[in-house]
């Protein structure tokens, strides 16, 4: 697992100093007093900058793009993630995309920019394969834990194996990276990035102004309150936080040293009695 490094925080998009401090405390070791001091100026700069309510600019993806992405969009984990929802592959203007993510990790943006130069835009936005970068820990008792830097692993299969009737039973968990495709949600007249903030910042920095994406109609669950996201009201307001706000340093943002964090998936065996119905 690599070093975390520095991140760019869109400080001025938080409606209050308290909200900004609470978020910064989760992701960095920046002193609360310093974050609160910087917030006022950043907020003023954010609100006085170009209107964030840019009209969505979407169009149908071209036939070549659809053909290239056909296999990726047929992956079982992707299909299950959009099951029961209306979606399509569309072409959108990056400048019109709002973001609910207050921060990007600068080292990751740089790595994705290099990857785009090597593999091209589509393979960066719609990776055909992911890697499982995790370590196994034994927290004690009948349990194991998988520790990763990001919460992008999904349990795709659980299987019980027994070689013979009296032999031990083995339980196998299959974990795979979730499909990490560029996904955008339609929230009223606004388009909000659901997944792919770092890739969009990398693409814009390399001169890309329109990108293909999976476009979904938003539901209430999509914009539930989360401690690692801007509040839904911020996305509906006149001045929404946008992807392009995170591309370059500005008076509305601040670059901070990030704290190392880990995501833990625990598998625990429990034994109990239950009544057998007849």
mmCIF file of C-alpha atoms in Angstrom:
data_model
loop_
_atom_site.group_PDB
_atom_site.id
_atom_site.type_symbol
_atom_site.label_atom_id
_atom_site.label_comp_id
_atom_site.label_asym_id
_atom_site.label_seq_id
_atom_site.Cartn_x
_atom_site.Cartn_y
_atom_site.Cartn_z
ATOM 1 C CA UNK A 1 0.000 0.000 0.000
ATOM 2 C CA UNK A 2 1.438 3.334 -1.092
ATOM 3 C CA UNK A 3 1.935 6.610 0.715
ATOM 4 C CA UNK A 4 -1.040 8.944 1.011
ATOM 5 C CA UNK A 5 0.767 12.259 0.413
ATOM 6 C CA UNK A 6 -1.084 15.534 -0.106
ATOM 7 C CA UNK A 7 -4.634 16.315 -1.106
ATOM 8 C CA UNK A 8 -6.538 19.298 -2.479
ATOM 9 C CA UNK A 9 -9.513 20.247 -0.297
ATOM 10 C CA UNK A 10 -12.264 22.470 -1.730
ATOM 11 C CA UNK A 11 -12.512 24.334 1.553
ATOM 12 C CA UNK A 12 -14.765 27.152 0.367
ATOM 13 C CA UNK A 13 -17.553 24.798 -0.687
ATOM 14 C CA UNK A 14 -18.363 23.944 2.943
ATOM 15 C CA UNK A 15 -21.252 26.119 4.190
ATOM 16 C CA UNK A 16 -19.771 26.587 7.680
ATOM 17 C CA UNK A 17 -16.354 26.545 9.311
ATOM 18 C CA UNK A 18 -17.584 23.752 11.603
ATOM 19 C CA UNK A 19 -18.404 21.503 8.637
ATOM 20 C CA UNK A 20 -15.003 22.198 7.079
ATOM 21 C CA UNK A 21 -13.157 21.436 10.322
ATOM 22 C CA UNK A 22 -15.099 18.196 10.867
ATOM 23 C CA UNK A 23 -14.202 16.916 7.402
ATOM 24 C CA UNK A 24 -10.555 17.999 7.571
ATOM 25 C CA UNK A 25 -10.216 16.241 10.929
ATOM 26 C CA UNK A 26 -11.294 12.954 9.297
ATOM 27 C CA UNK A 27 -8.729 13.037 6.502
ATOM 28 C CA UNK A 28 -5.727 15.018 7.760
ATOM 29 C CA UNK A 29 -3.756 16.181 10.773
ATOM 30 C CA UNK A 30 -4.318 19.858 9.948
ATOM 31 C CA UNK A 31 -4.971 21.878 13.141
ATOM 32 C CA UNK A 32 -8.657 22.733 13.542
ATOM 33 C CA UNK A 33 -7.876 26.381 14.316
ATOM 34 C CA UNK A 34 -5.902 26.735 11.079
ATOM 35 C CA UNK A 35 -8.675 25.175 8.970
ATOM 36 C CA UNK A 36 -11.262 27.462 10.585
ATOM 37 C CA UNK A 37 -9.047 30.497 9.958
ATOM 38 C CA UNK A 38 -8.590 29.658 6.270
ATOM 39 C CA UNK A 39 -12.254 28.819 5.704
ATOM 40 C CA UNK A 40 -13.630 32.385 5.719
ATOM 41 C CA UNK A 41 -11.418 33.583 2.870
ATOM 42 C CA UNK A 42 -11.911 30.353 0.932
ATOM 43 C CA UNK A 43 -15.689 30.624 1.291
ATOM 44 C CA UNK A 44 -15.689 34.176 -0.029
ATOM 45 C CA UNK A 45 -13.532 33.168 -3.003
ATOM 46 C CA UNK A 46 -15.731 30.154 -3.761
ATOM 47 C CA UNK A 47 -18.974 32.137 -3.775
ATOM 48 C CA UNK A 48 -17.553 35.005 -5.823
ATOM 49 C CA UNK A 49 -15.991 32.793 -8.504
ATOM 50 C CA UNK A 50 -17.698 31.727 -11.727
ATOM 51 C CA UNK A 51 -21.211 30.366 -11.265
ATOM 52 C CA UNK A 52 -21.073 26.655 -10.496
ATOM 53 C CA UNK A 53 -24.540 25.998 -11.911
ATOM 54 C CA UNK A 54 -23.336 25.341 -15.459
ATOM 55 C CA UNK A 55 -26.081 23.796 -17.577
ATOM 56 C CA UNK A 56 -25.522 20.057 -18.118
ATOM 57 C CA UNK A 57 -24.140 19.287 -21.545
ATOM 58 C CA UNK A 58 -24.878 15.695 -22.441
ATOM 59 C CA UNK A 59 -25.193 13.792 -25.697
ATOM 60 C CA UNK A 60 -25.317 10.201 -26.870
ATOM 61 C CA UNK A 61 -21.994 8.381 -26.909
ATOM 62 C CA UNK A 62 -20.723 7.592 -30.391
ATOM 63 C CA UNK A 63 -20.933 4.093 -31.866
ATOM 64 C CA UNK A 64 -17.176 3.493 -31.599
ATOM 65 C CA UNK A 65 -17.194 4.201 -27.870
ATOM 66 C CA UNK A 66 -20.170 1.910 -27.294
ATOM 67 C CA UNK A 67 -18.465 -0.901 -29.201
ATOM 68 C CA UNK A 68 -15.234 -0.483 -27.239
ATOM 69 C CA UNK A 69 -17.070 -0.520 -23.890
ATOM 70 C CA UNK A 70 -19.446 -3.404 -24.679
ATOM 71 C CA UNK A 71 -17.447 -6.039 -22.774
ATOM 72 C CA UNK A 72 -16.820 -3.812 -19.749
ATOM 73 C CA UNK A 73 -20.516 -2.944 -19.473
ATOM 74 C CA UNK A 74 -21.450 -6.630 -19.578
ATOM 75 C CA UNK A 75 -19.458 -7.449 -16.422
ATOM 76 C CA UNK A 76 -21.654 -9.127 -13.795
ATOM 77 C CA UNK A 77 -20.647 -6.814 -10.927
ATOM 78 C CA UNK A 78 -21.456 -3.757 -13.024
ATOM 79 C CA UNK A 79 -24.804 -5.201 -14.100
ATOM 80 C CA UNK A 80 -25.751 -5.897 -10.497
ATOM 81 C CA UNK A 81 -24.796 -2.338 -9.475
ATOM 82 C CA UNK A 82 -27.267 -0.791 -11.949
ATOM 83 C CA UNK A 83 -29.987 -3.444 -11.737
ATOM 84 C CA UNK A 84 -33.455 -1.914 -11.662
ATOM 85 C CA UNK A 85 -32.195 1.556 -12.550
ATOM 86 C CA UNK A 86 -32.414 3.608 -15.725
ATOM 87 C CA UNK A 87 -28.967 4.181 -17.246
ATOM 88 C CA UNK A 88 -27.157 4.783 -20.509
ATOM 89 C CA UNK A 89 -23.709 5.607 -21.828
ATOM 90 C CA UNK A 90 -23.552 9.337 -22.547
ATOM 91 C CA UNK A 91 -20.999 11.974 -23.491
ATOM 92 C CA UNK A 92 -20.816 14.864 -21.001
ATOM 93 C CA UNK A 93 -18.916 18.144 -20.685
ATOM 94 C CA UNK A 94 -16.505 17.951 -17.746
ATOM 95 C CA UNK A 95 -17.061 21.639 -16.954
ATOM 96 C CA UNK A 96 -20.746 20.990 -16.258
ATOM 97 C CA UNK A 97 -20.126 18.234 -13.685
ATOM 98 C CA UNK A 98 -20.735 18.930 -10.010
ATOM 99 C CA UNK A 99 -18.967 16.843 -7.371
ATOM 100 C CA UNK A 100 -19.983 15.710 -3.904
ATOM 101 C CA UNK A 101 -16.383 14.812 -3.046
ATOM 102 C CA UNK A 102 -14.564 17.623 -1.200
ATOM 103 C CA UNK A 103 -11.034 16.349 -1.791
ATOM 104 C CA UNK A 104 -8.740 14.639 -4.292
ATOM 105 C CA UNK A 105 -5.463 12.888 -3.526
ATOM 106 C CA UNK A 106 -2.820 14.597 -5.656
ATOM 107 C CA UNK A 107 -0.531 11.577 -6.035
ATOM 108 C CA UNK A 108 -3.440 9.516 -7.333
ATOM 109 C CA UNK A 109 -4.382 12.233 -9.841
ATOM 110 C CA UNK A 110 -0.789 12.279 -11.108
ATOM 111 C CA UNK A 111 -0.731 8.475 -11.435
ATOM 112 C CA UNK A 112 -4.000 8.488 -13.391
ATOM 113 C CA UNK A 113 -2.698 11.229 -15.662
ATOM 114 C CA UNK A 114 0.325 9.054 -16.493
ATOM 115 C CA UNK A 115 -1.947 6.069 -17.044
ATOM 116 C CA UNK A 116 -4.068 8.055 -19.481
ATOM 117 C CA UNK A 117 -0.932 8.942 -21.421
ATOM 118 C CA UNK A 118 0.025 5.259 -21.618
ATOM 119 C CA UNK A 119 -3.349 3.522 -22.043
ATOM 120 C CA UNK A 120 -5.648 6.202 -23.455
ATOM 121 C CA UNK A 121 -8.765 7.912 -22.116
ATOM 122 C CA UNK A 122 -11.270 5.039 -22.324
ATOM 123 C CA UNK A 123 -9.089 2.520 -20.507
ATOM 124 C CA UNK A 124 -8.496 5.071 -17.764
ATOM 125 C CA UNK A 125 -12.200 5.913 -17.367
ATOM 126 C CA UNK A 126 -13.435 2.310 -17.761
ATOM 127 C CA UNK A 127 -10.665 -0.014 -16.501
ATOM 128 C CA UNK A 128 -11.186 -3.592 -17.659
ATOM 129 C CA UNK A 129 -9.302 -5.042 -14.711
ATOM 130 C CA UNK A 130 -8.584 -3.987 -11.163
ATOM 131 C CA UNK A 131 -6.120 -5.225 -8.576
ATOM 132 C CA UNK A 132 -6.750 -6.575 -5.086
ATOM 133 C CA UNK A 133 -4.317 -4.667 -2.875
ATOM 134 C CA UNK A 134 -5.079 -5.965 0.607
ATOM 135 C CA UNK A 135 -3.472 -7.559 3.610
ATOM 136 C CA UNK A 136 -4.978 -10.150 5.936
ATOM 137 C CA UNK A 137 -5.149 -9.646 9.695
ATOM 138 C CA UNK A 138 -6.419 -11.925 12.465
ATOM 139 C CA UNK A 139 -8.167 -9.643 14.993
ATOM 140 C CA UNK A 140 -8.857 -12.570 17.317
ATOM 141 C CA UNK A 141 -11.573 -15.136 17.774
ATOM 142 C CA UNK A 142 -13.153 -16.888 14.809
ATOM 143 C CA UNK A 143 -12.616 -13.987 12.408
ATOM 144 C CA UNK A 144 -10.295 -12.584 9.772
ATOM 145 C CA UNK A 145 -10.004 -9.049 8.421
ATOM 146 C CA UNK A 146 -8.986 -7.737 5.010
ATOM 147 C CA UNK A 147 -7.374 -4.303 5.190
ATOM 148 C CA UNK A 148 -7.284 -2.008 2.148
ATOM 149 C CA UNK A 149 -6.707 1.680 1.464
ATOM 150 C CA UNK A 150 -10.001 2.027 -0.406
ATOM 151 C CA UNK A 151 -13.478 0.563 -0.015
ATOM 152 C CA UNK A 152 -13.619 -0.893 -3.513
ATOM 153 C CA UNK A 153 -13.740 -4.636 -2.851
ATOM 154 C CA UNK A 154 -16.954 -6.632 -3.185
ATOM 155 C CA UNK A 155 -17.736 -10.183 -2.050
ATOM 156 C CA UNK A 156 -18.867 -11.715 -5.333
ATOM 157 C CA UNK A 157 -19.187 -15.343 -4.210
ATOM 158 C CA UNK A 158 -19.205 -17.500 -1.066
ATOM 159 C CA UNK A 159 -18.748 -21.238 -1.453
ATOM 160 C CA UNK A 160 -18.684 -24.122 1.056
ATOM 161 C CA UNK A 161 -16.470 -27.088 0.163
ATOM 162 C CA UNK A 162 -16.277 -30.551 1.727
ATOM 163 C CA UNK A 163 -14.145 -33.278 0.173
ATOM 164 C CA UNK A 164 -16.134 -36.097 1.827
ATOM 165 C CA UNK A 165 -18.994 -36.560 4.285
ATOM 166 C CA UNK A 166 -16.711 -36.702 7.339
ATOM 167 C CA UNK A 167 -14.079 -34.204 6.219
ATOM 168 C CA UNK A 168 -13.738 -30.583 7.295
ATOM 169 C CA UNK A 169 -15.853 -27.915 5.641
ATOM 170 C CA UNK A 170 -13.973 -25.091 3.971
ATOM 171 C CA UNK A 171 -15.661 -21.756 3.281
ATOM 172 C CA UNK A 172 -14.192 -19.739 0.411
ATOM 173 C CA UNK A 173 -14.905 -16.021 -0.035
ATOM 174 C CA UNK A 174 -14.290 -14.558 -3.479
ATOM 175 C CA UNK A 175 -13.470 -10.848 -3.423
ATOM 176 C CA UNK A 176 -13.143 -8.705 -6.526
ATOM 177 C CA UNK A 177 -12.651 -4.993 -7.173
ATOM 178 C CA UNK A 178 -15.962 -3.297 -7.886
ATOM 179 C CA UNK A 179 -16.322 -1.982 -11.448
ATOM 180 C CA UNK A 180 -14.588 1.368 -11.137
ATOM 181 C CA UNK A 181 -16.258 3.082 -14.085
ATOM 182 C CA UNK A 182 -16.872 6.795 -14.490
ATOM 183 C CA UNK A 183 -20.466 7.199 -13.293
ATOM 184 C CA UNK A 184 -22.573 10.369 -13.232
ATOM 185 C CA UNK A 185 -25.969 10.947 -11.585
ATOM 186 C CA UNK A 186 -28.687 13.247 -12.882
ATOM 187 C CA UNK A 187 -30.035 15.342 -9.986
ATOM 188 C CA UNK A 188 -32.804 17.509 -11.422
ATOM 189 C CA UNK A 189 -31.068 19.731 -13.970
ATOM 190 C CA UNK A 190 -27.607 19.034 -12.543
ATOM 191 C CA UNK A 191 -25.116 16.269 -13.257
ATOM 192 C CA UNK A 192 -23.190 15.021 -10.207
ATOM 193 C CA UNK A 193 -20.198 12.678 -10.325
ATOM 194 C CA UNK A 194 -20.867 9.472 -8.432
ATOM 195 C CA UNK A 195 -17.581 7.721 -9.163
ATOM 196 C CA UNK A 196 -14.461 8.932 -10.951
ATOM 197 C CA UNK A 197 -13.509 12.307 -9.453
ATOM 198 C CA UNK A 198 -9.757 11.683 -9.608
ATOM 199 C CA UNK A 199 -9.930 10.472 -13.213
ATOM 200 C CA UNK A 200 -11.889 13.533 -14.288
ATOM 201 C CA UNK A 201 -9.388 15.899 -12.666
ATOM 202 C CA UNK A 202 -6.586 14.005 -14.424
ATOM 203 C CA UNK A 203 -8.413 14.109 -17.769
ATOM 204 C CA UNK A 204 -9.127 17.858 -17.536
ATOM 205 C CA UNK A 205 -5.486 18.576 -16.666
ATOM 206 C CA UNK A 206 -4.502 16.804 -19.911
ATOM 207 C CA UNK A 207 -6.853 18.908 -22.016
ATOM 208 C CA UNK A 208 -9.909 16.614 -22.183
ATOM 209 C CA UNK A 209 -13.169 18.577 -22.125
ATOM 210 C CA UNK A 210 -15.793 15.900 -22.906
ATOM 211 C CA UNK A 211 -15.875 12.334 -21.604
ATOM 212 C CA UNK A 212 -18.083 9.248 -21.960
ATOM 213 C CA UNK A 213 -19.718 8.058 -18.746
ATOM 214 C CA UNK A 214 -22.408 5.819 -17.312
ATOM 215 C CA UNK A 215 -25.313 8.225 -16.722
ATOM 216 C CA UNK A 216 -27.872 7.236 -14.067
ATOM 217 C CA UNK A 217 -31.041 8.860 -12.794
ATOM 218 C CA UNK A 218 -30.485 9.692 -9.123
ATOM 219 C CA UNK A 219 -32.634 8.347 -6.300
ATOM 220 C CA UNK A 220 -32.915 9.485 -2.661
ATOM 221 C CA UNK A 221 -30.359 6.919 -1.499
ATOM 222 C CA UNK A 222 -27.791 8.343 -3.926
ATOM 223 C CA UNK A 223 -27.636 11.595 -1.965
ATOM 224 C CA UNK A 224 -28.067 10.433 1.610
ATOM 225 C CA UNK A 225 -25.995 12.364 4.157
ATOM 226 C CA UNK A 226 -22.435 10.991 4.361
ATOM 227 C CA UNK A 227 -19.547 12.289 6.466
ATOM 228 C CA UNK A 228 -17.128 12.062 3.515
ATOM 229 C CA UNK A 229 -19.287 14.069 1.091
ATOM 230 C CA UNK A 230 -20.778 17.539 0.736
ATOM 231 C CA UNK A 231 -24.348 17.787 2.016
ATOM 232 C CA UNK A 232 -27.037 17.322 -0.681
ATOM 233 C CA UNK A 233 -28.124 20.969 -0.319
ATOM 234 C CA UNK A 234 -24.678 22.093 -1.491
ATOM 235 C CA UNK A 235 -25.213 20.250 -4.775
ATOM 236 C CA UNK A 236 -28.588 21.867 -5.392
ATOM 237 C CA UNK A 237 -27.538 25.443 -4.617
ATOM 238 C CA UNK A 238 -26.680 28.240 -7.038
ATOM 239 C CA UNK A 239 -22.935 27.708 -6.592
ATOM 240 C CA UNK A 240 -22.297 23.975 -6.675
ATOM 241 C CA UNK A 241 -18.836 22.476 -6.115
ATOM 242 C CA UNK A 242 -17.478 21.328 -9.479
ATOM 243 C CA UNK A 243 -14.785 18.986 -10.751
ATOM 244 C CA UNK A 244 -12.925 21.906 -12.332
ATOM 245 C CA UNK A 245 -12.673 23.566 -8.892
ATOM 246 C CA UNK A 246 -10.231 20.807 -7.894
ATOM 247 C CA UNK A 247 -7.903 20.929 -10.903
ATOM 248 C CA UNK A 248 -5.642 23.837 -9.905
ATOM 249 C CA UNK A 249 -4.807 25.520 -6.582
ATOM 250 C CA UNK A 250 -7.062 28.502 -5.896
ATOM 251 C CA UNK A 251 -8.167 30.830 -3.122
ATOM 252 C CA UNK A 252 -11.203 28.553 -2.663
ATOM 253 C CA UNK A 253 -9.089 25.463 -1.967
ATOM 254 C CA UNK A 254 -6.177 24.420 0.222
ATOM 255 C CA UNK A 255 -3.575 21.684 -0.240
ATOM 256 C CA UNK A 256 -3.125 19.643 2.943
ATOM 257 C CA UNK A 257 -1.120 16.675 4.176
ATOM 258 C CA UNK A 258 -3.388 13.638 4.323
ATOM 259 C CA UNK A 259 -3.563 11.156 7.170
ATOM 260 C CA UNK A 260 -3.244 7.453 6.399
ATOM 261 C CA UNK A 261 -6.553 5.611 6.640
ATOM 262 C CA UNK A 262 -7.601 2.017 6.116
ATOM 263 C CA UNK A 263 -10.797 0.196 5.226
ATOM 264 C CA UNK A 264 -11.437 -3.059 7.076
ATOM 265 C CA UNK A 265 -13.692 -5.897 5.908
ATOM 266 C CA UNK A 266 -14.270 -8.415 8.719
ATOM 267 C CA UNK A 267 -15.459 -11.996 8.270
ATOM 268 C CA UNK A 268 -16.639 -13.498 11.552
ATOM 269 C CA UNK A 269 -17.995 -16.967 12.337
ATOM 270 C CA UNK A 270 -20.904 -17.038 14.787
ATOM 271 C CA UNK A 271 -22.569 -20.080 16.321
ATOM 272 C CA UNK A 272 -26.121 -20.104 17.680
ATOM 273 C CA UNK A 273 -29.143 -22.336 18.105
ATOM 274 C CA UNK A 274 -32.216 -21.811 15.956
ATOM 275 C CA UNK A 275 -35.541 -23.609 15.968
ATOM 276 C CA UNK A 276 -36.101 -25.912 13.030
ATOM 277 C CA UNK A 277 -39.545 -25.445 11.535
ATOM 278 C CA UNK A 278 -41.476 -28.566 10.522
#
